[in-house]
Amino acid sequence: MQTQKVIDHIVSWLKDYATKANVKGYVIGVSGGVDSGVVSTLCAMTGLEVLLLEMPIRQKEDQVNRAQDHIADLKKKFPNVEGKTINLTPVFESFEDVVHDHVEGRWSNNLALANTRSRFRMLNLYYFGQLHGLLVCGTGNKVEDFGIGFYTKYGDGGVDVSPIADLYKTEIYKLAKALNLIESIQNAIPTDGLWDAERTDEDQIGATYPELEKIQKEYGIKVAEDYEGRDKEVFLIFDRMHKAAKHKINPIPVCDIPEEWREG
């Protein structure tokens, strides 16, 4: 990959888009992971106004530390960057207290509740975006957004622009190195940070990003019978998740009304 050309292209794209949209810049949620680390740095490089929000909800200490260290690092490097920590734990726990329709004994496995964390963060990003005239910048990569749909609908999937959604995770790590992100971000194990217990992306998906990328590049060309061993296992994981995520990946369906019914 021609890393510097990719970096320059994304920065130019972000700057041009914001200028044409007549906004001041971007607001980004910073999680302590490599995707948000790369995206926030690329936004900072535009020279436009950039607001970085760290939004912990019962977050692990290492995630909080990485996010705060990254924000501090960018603020030192770029005068156009501001950062805030908005603790959403009380908001989430207040909601948690009034929700009673979960399955008793399976509270820690409540995916709907986990996704609520992501949706609270989306609300927060749009609040500050509207307040300051900023667009919400997404941090999803190609496997998450268009492969297996590993994101929350109207949560981290609720954004205005997606600058790295055409890049695979392995490519994003190359950008992180080229951009000289802090070591803890470059070495961070991917996790969505939506659970009280530590659950990495690999734990939840059952495959690594390099394994998934191999399948995605061939998906639609090869079928399960073309693979064997571990590759076949990963194909089946990818195929199952991709089909289940169609409602997220495809545009929202619209019920068309025949024109002749509109007459009279």
Coordinates of C-alpha atoms in Angstrom, one line a residue:
M1 CA 0.0 0.0 0.0
Q2 CA 1.2 3.5 -0.9
T3 CA 0.7 4.7 2.7
Q4 CA 1.5 8.4 2.3
K5 CA -0.7 8.7 -0.8
V6 CA -3.6 7.2 1.1
I7 CA -3.0 9.5 4.1
D8 CA -2.9 12.6 1.8
H9 CA -5.9 11.5 -0.1
I10 CA -8.1 11.0 3.0
V11 CA -7.0 14.3 4.6
S12 CA -7.8 16.1 1.4
W13 CA -11.1 14.3 1.1
L14 CA -12.1 15.2 4.7
K15 CA -11.1 18.9 4.2
D16 CA -12.9 19.2 0.9
Y17 CA -16.1 17.5 2.3
A18 CA -16.3 19.8 5.3
T19 CA -15.6 22.9 3.3
K20 CA -18.4 22.0 0.8
A21 CA -20.8 21.2 3.7
N22 CA -20.0 24.6 5.2
V23 CA -19.0 23.2 8.6
K24 CA -16.1 24.0 10.9
G25 CA -14.7 20.5 11.1
Y26 CA -15.3 17.2 12.8
V27 CA -16.1 15.5 16.1
I28 CA -14.8 12.0 16.7
G29 CA -15.4 9.5 19.5
V30 CA -12.0 8.3 20.8
S31 CA -12.1 4.8 22.3
G32 CA -8.4 4.0 22.7
G33 CA -8.4 1.7 19.6
V34 CA -6.4 2.0 16.4
D35 CA -9.4 3.0 14.2
S36 CA -10.4 6.0 16.2
G37 CA -6.7 6.8 16.7
V38 CA -6.1 6.9 13.0
V39 CA -9.3 8.8 12.1
S40 CA -8.8 11.5 14.7
T41 CA -5.2 12.0 13.5
L42 CA -6.3 12.3 9.9
C43 CA -9.0 14.8 10.9
A44 CA -6.4 16.8 12.9
M45 CA -4.2 17.0 9.8
T46 CA -6.9 18.9 7.9
G47 CA -6.3 22.0 10.0
L48 CA -10.0 22.3 10.6
E49 CA -11.6 22.4 14.0
V50 CA -11.5 18.9 15.6
L51 CA -13.2 17.9 18.8
L52 CA -12.2 14.5 20.4
L53 CA -14.7 13.0 22.8
E54 CA -13.8 10.2 25.2
M55 CA -17.1 8.7 26.4
P56 CA -16.5 6.0 29.0
I57 CA -19.3 3.7 30.1
R58 CA -17.9 1.5 32.8
Q59 CA -14.8 1.3 30.7
K60 CA -11.7 -0.7 31.4
E61 CA -8.8 1.4 32.8
D62 CA -6.4 0.5 30.0
Q63 CA -9.0 1.7 27.4
V64 CA -9.5 5.0 29.2
N65 CA -5.8 5.6 29.6
R66 CA -5.1 4.9 25.9
A67 CA -7.9 7.3 24.8
Q68 CA -6.7 10.1 27.2
D69 CA -3.1 9.6 26.2
H70 CA -4.0 9.8 22.5
I71 CA -6.0 13.0 23.0
A72 CA -3.2 14.6 24.9
D73 CA -0.7 13.6 22.2
L74 CA -2.8 15.1 19.4
K75 CA -3.4 18.3 21.4
K76 CA 0.3 18.7 21.7
K77 CA 0.8 18.2 17.9
F78 CA -2.2 20.1 16.5
P79 CA -3.4 23.5 17.8
N80 CA -6.8 22.9 16.1
V81 CA -7.6 19.9 18.4
E82 CA -9.7 20.0 21.5
G83 CA -10.6 17.1 23.8
K84 CA -13.3 16.4 26.3
T85 CA -14.2 13.5 28.6
I86 CA -17.9 12.9 28.9
N87 CA -18.6 10.3 31.5
L88 CA -21.8 8.5 30.3
T89 CA -21.8 5.9 33.0
P90 CA -24.5 7.6 35.1
V91 CA -26.7 8.0 32.0
F92 CA -26.3 4.4 31.0
E93 CA -26.9 3.1 34.6
S94 CA -30.0 5.2 34.9
F95 CA -31.4 3.6 31.8
E96 CA -30.2 0.2 33.0
D97 CA -32.2 0.7 36.2
V98 CA -35.5 1.3 34.5
V99 CA -35.2 -1.5 31.9
H100 CA -36.8 -4.7 33.2
D101 CA -37.5 -6.8 30.1
H102 CA -34.2 -8.6 30.0
V103 CA -33.9 -12.3 30.4
E104 CA -33.2 -13.0 34.1
G105 CA -29.8 -14.5 34.7
R106 CA -28.4 -13.4 31.4
W107 CA -27.9 -9.7 32.1
S108 CA -24.2 -9.8 31.2
N109 CA -25.1 -11.2 27.8
N110 CA -27.8 -8.7 26.9
L111 CA -26.7 -7.6 23.4
A112 CA -29.5 -5.0 23.2
L113 CA -28.1 -3.4 26.4
A114 CA -24.6 -3.5 25.1
N115 CA -25.7 -1.7 21.9
T116 CA -27.3 0.9 24.0
R117 CA -23.9 2.0 25.1
S118 CA -23.0 2.7 21.5
R119 CA -26.2 4.6 20.8
F120 CA -25.7 6.8 23.9
R121 CA -22.3 7.8 22.5
M122 CA -23.8 8.5 19.1
L123 CA -26.3 10.9 20.7
N124 CA -23.5 12.6 22.5
L125 CA -21.4 13.0 19.4
Y126 CA -24.4 14.6 17.5
Y127 CA -25.1 16.9 20.5
F128 CA -21.6 18.3 20.4
G129 CA -21.5 18.3 16.6
Q130 CA -24.6 20.5 16.4
L131 CA -23.4 22.7 19.2
H132 CA -20.1 23.5 17.5
G133 CA -21.0 23.2 13.8
L134 CA -19.1 19.9 13.3
L135 CA -19.8 16.7 11.4
V136 CA -19.6 13.3 13.1
C137 CA -16.7 11.4 11.7
G138 CA -17.0 7.6 11.6
T139 CA -14.3 5.1 12.5
G140 CA -15.5 1.9 11.0
N141 CA -13.3 -0.2 8.7
K142 CA -14.1 -2.2 5.6
V143 CA -14.6 -5.6 7.4
E144 CA -16.8 -4.0 10.1
D145 CA -18.9 -1.8 7.8
F146 CA -19.3 -3.9 4.6
G147 CA -18.2 -7.4 5.6
I148 CA -19.7 -8.7 8.8
G149 CA -21.6 -5.7 10.0
F150 CA -19.7 -5.6 13.3
Y151 CA -21.1 -2.3 14.5
T152 CA -24.2 -1.0 16.2
K153 CA -27.0 0.3 13.9
Y154 CA -27.6 3.9 14.8
G155 CA -24.7 3.7 17.3
D156 CA -21.2 3.8 15.9
G157 CA -22.8 3.2 12.6
G158 CA -24.6 6.6 12.9
V159 CA -22.1 9.0 11.3
D160 CA -21.9 11.7 8.7
V161 CA -18.7 10.5 6.9
S162 CA -16.6 7.3 6.9
P163 CA -13.1 8.1 5.9
I164 CA -11.5 4.6 6.5
A165 CA -14.4 2.4 5.5
D166 CA -12.7 1.4 2.3
L167 CA -9.6 0.2 4.3
Y168 CA -9.0 -3.2 5.9
K169 CA -7.8 -3.4 9.5
T170 CA -4.3 -4.5 8.5
E171 CA -4.1 -1.4 6.3
I172 CA -5.2 0.8 9.1
Y173 CA -2.4 -0.5 11.3
K174 CA 0.0 0.5 8.6
L175 CA -1.4 4.0 8.7
A176 CA -1.1 4.1 12.5
K177 CA 2.6 3.3 12.2
A178 CA 3.1 5.9 9.4
L179 CA 1.2 8.5 11.5
N180 CA 3.4 7.7 14.5
L181 CA 0.5 7.1 16.8
I182 CA 1.4 6.4 20.4
E183 CA 2.7 2.8 20.9
S184 CA -0.3 1.8 23.2
I185 CA -2.7 2.6 20.3
Q186 CA -0.6 0.9 17.7
N187 CA -0.5 -2.3 19.9
A188 CA -4.1 -2.2 21.1
I189 CA -6.0 -5.4 20.8
P190 CA -9.3 -4.7 18.9
T191 CA -12.4 -4.6 21.1
D192 CA -15.7 -2.8 20.9
G193 CA -15.7 -1.8 24.6
L194 CA -19.5 -2.5 25.0
W195 CA -19.3 -5.2 27.7
D196 CA -18.4 -5.1 31.4
A197 CA -16.3 -8.3 30.9
E198 CA -13.3 -8.0 28.6
R199 CA -14.4 -9.2 25.1
T200 CA -12.0 -8.7 22.2
D201 CA -13.4 -8.6 18.7
E202 CA -11.8 -12.0 18.0
D203 CA -13.6 -13.4 21.0
Q204 CA -16.9 -12.2 19.8
I205 CA -16.4 -13.0 16.1
G206 CA -14.4 -16.2 16.3
A207 CA -11.9 -15.0 13.7
T208 CA -9.1 -12.5 13.4
Y209 CA -9.2 -9.5 11.1
P210 CA -6.6 -10.9 8.7
E211 CA -8.6 -14.1 8.4
L212 CA -11.8 -12.2 7.7
E213 CA -10.0 -9.9 5.2
K214 CA -8.9 -12.9 3.1
I215 CA -12.5 -14.2 2.9
Q216 CA -14.0 -10.8 2.1
K217 CA -11.6 -10.2 -0.8
E218 CA -12.8 -13.5 -2.3
Y219 CA -16.5 -13.4 -1.2
G220 CA -18.9 -13.7 -4.1
I221 CA -16.2 -15.3 -6.2
K222 CA -15.6 -18.4 -4.0
V223 CA -18.1 -20.5 -2.0
A224 CA -17.7 -22.7 1.1
E225 CA -16.7 -25.8 -1.0
D226 CA -13.7 -23.9 -2.3
Y227 CA -12.1 -23.9 1.1
E228 CA -11.0 -26.4 3.7
G229 CA -9.8 -26.4 7.2
R230 CA -9.6 -23.1 9.0
D231 CA -10.3 -21.1 5.9
K232 CA -13.6 -22.9 5.5
E233 CA -14.5 -22.2 9.2
V234 CA -13.8 -18.5 8.7
F235 CA -15.8 -18.4 5.4
L236 CA -18.8 -19.9 7.3
I237 CA -18.4 -17.3 10.1
F238 CA -18.1 -14.4 7.5
D239 CA -21.0 -15.7 5.4
R240 CA -23.3 -16.1 8.4
M241 CA -22.5 -12.6 9.8
H242 CA -22.7 -10.9 6.4
K243 CA -26.2 -12.3 5.7
A244 CA -27.4 -11.4 9.2
A245 CA -26.1 -7.8 8.8
K246 CA -27.9 -7.1 5.5
H247 CA -30.3 -4.8 7.3
K248 CA -27.3 -2.7 8.4
I249 CA -25.2 -2.9 5.2
N250 CA -27.9 -2.2 2.6
P251 CA -29.8 1.1 2.3
I252 CA -33.0 1.4 4.3
P253 CA -35.8 -0.2 2.2
V254 CA -38.5 2.2 1.0
C255 CA -42.0 1.0 0.2
D256 CA -42.7 2.5 -3.3
I257 CA -46.3 3.7 -3.9
P258 CA -47.5 3.4 -7.6
E259 CA -47.9 6.8 -9.1
E260 CA -51.5 6.0 -10.4
W261 CA -52.6 5.6 -6.8
R262 CA -51.7 9.3 -6.1
E263 CA -54.2 10.6 -8.6
G264 CA -57.5 12.1 -7.6

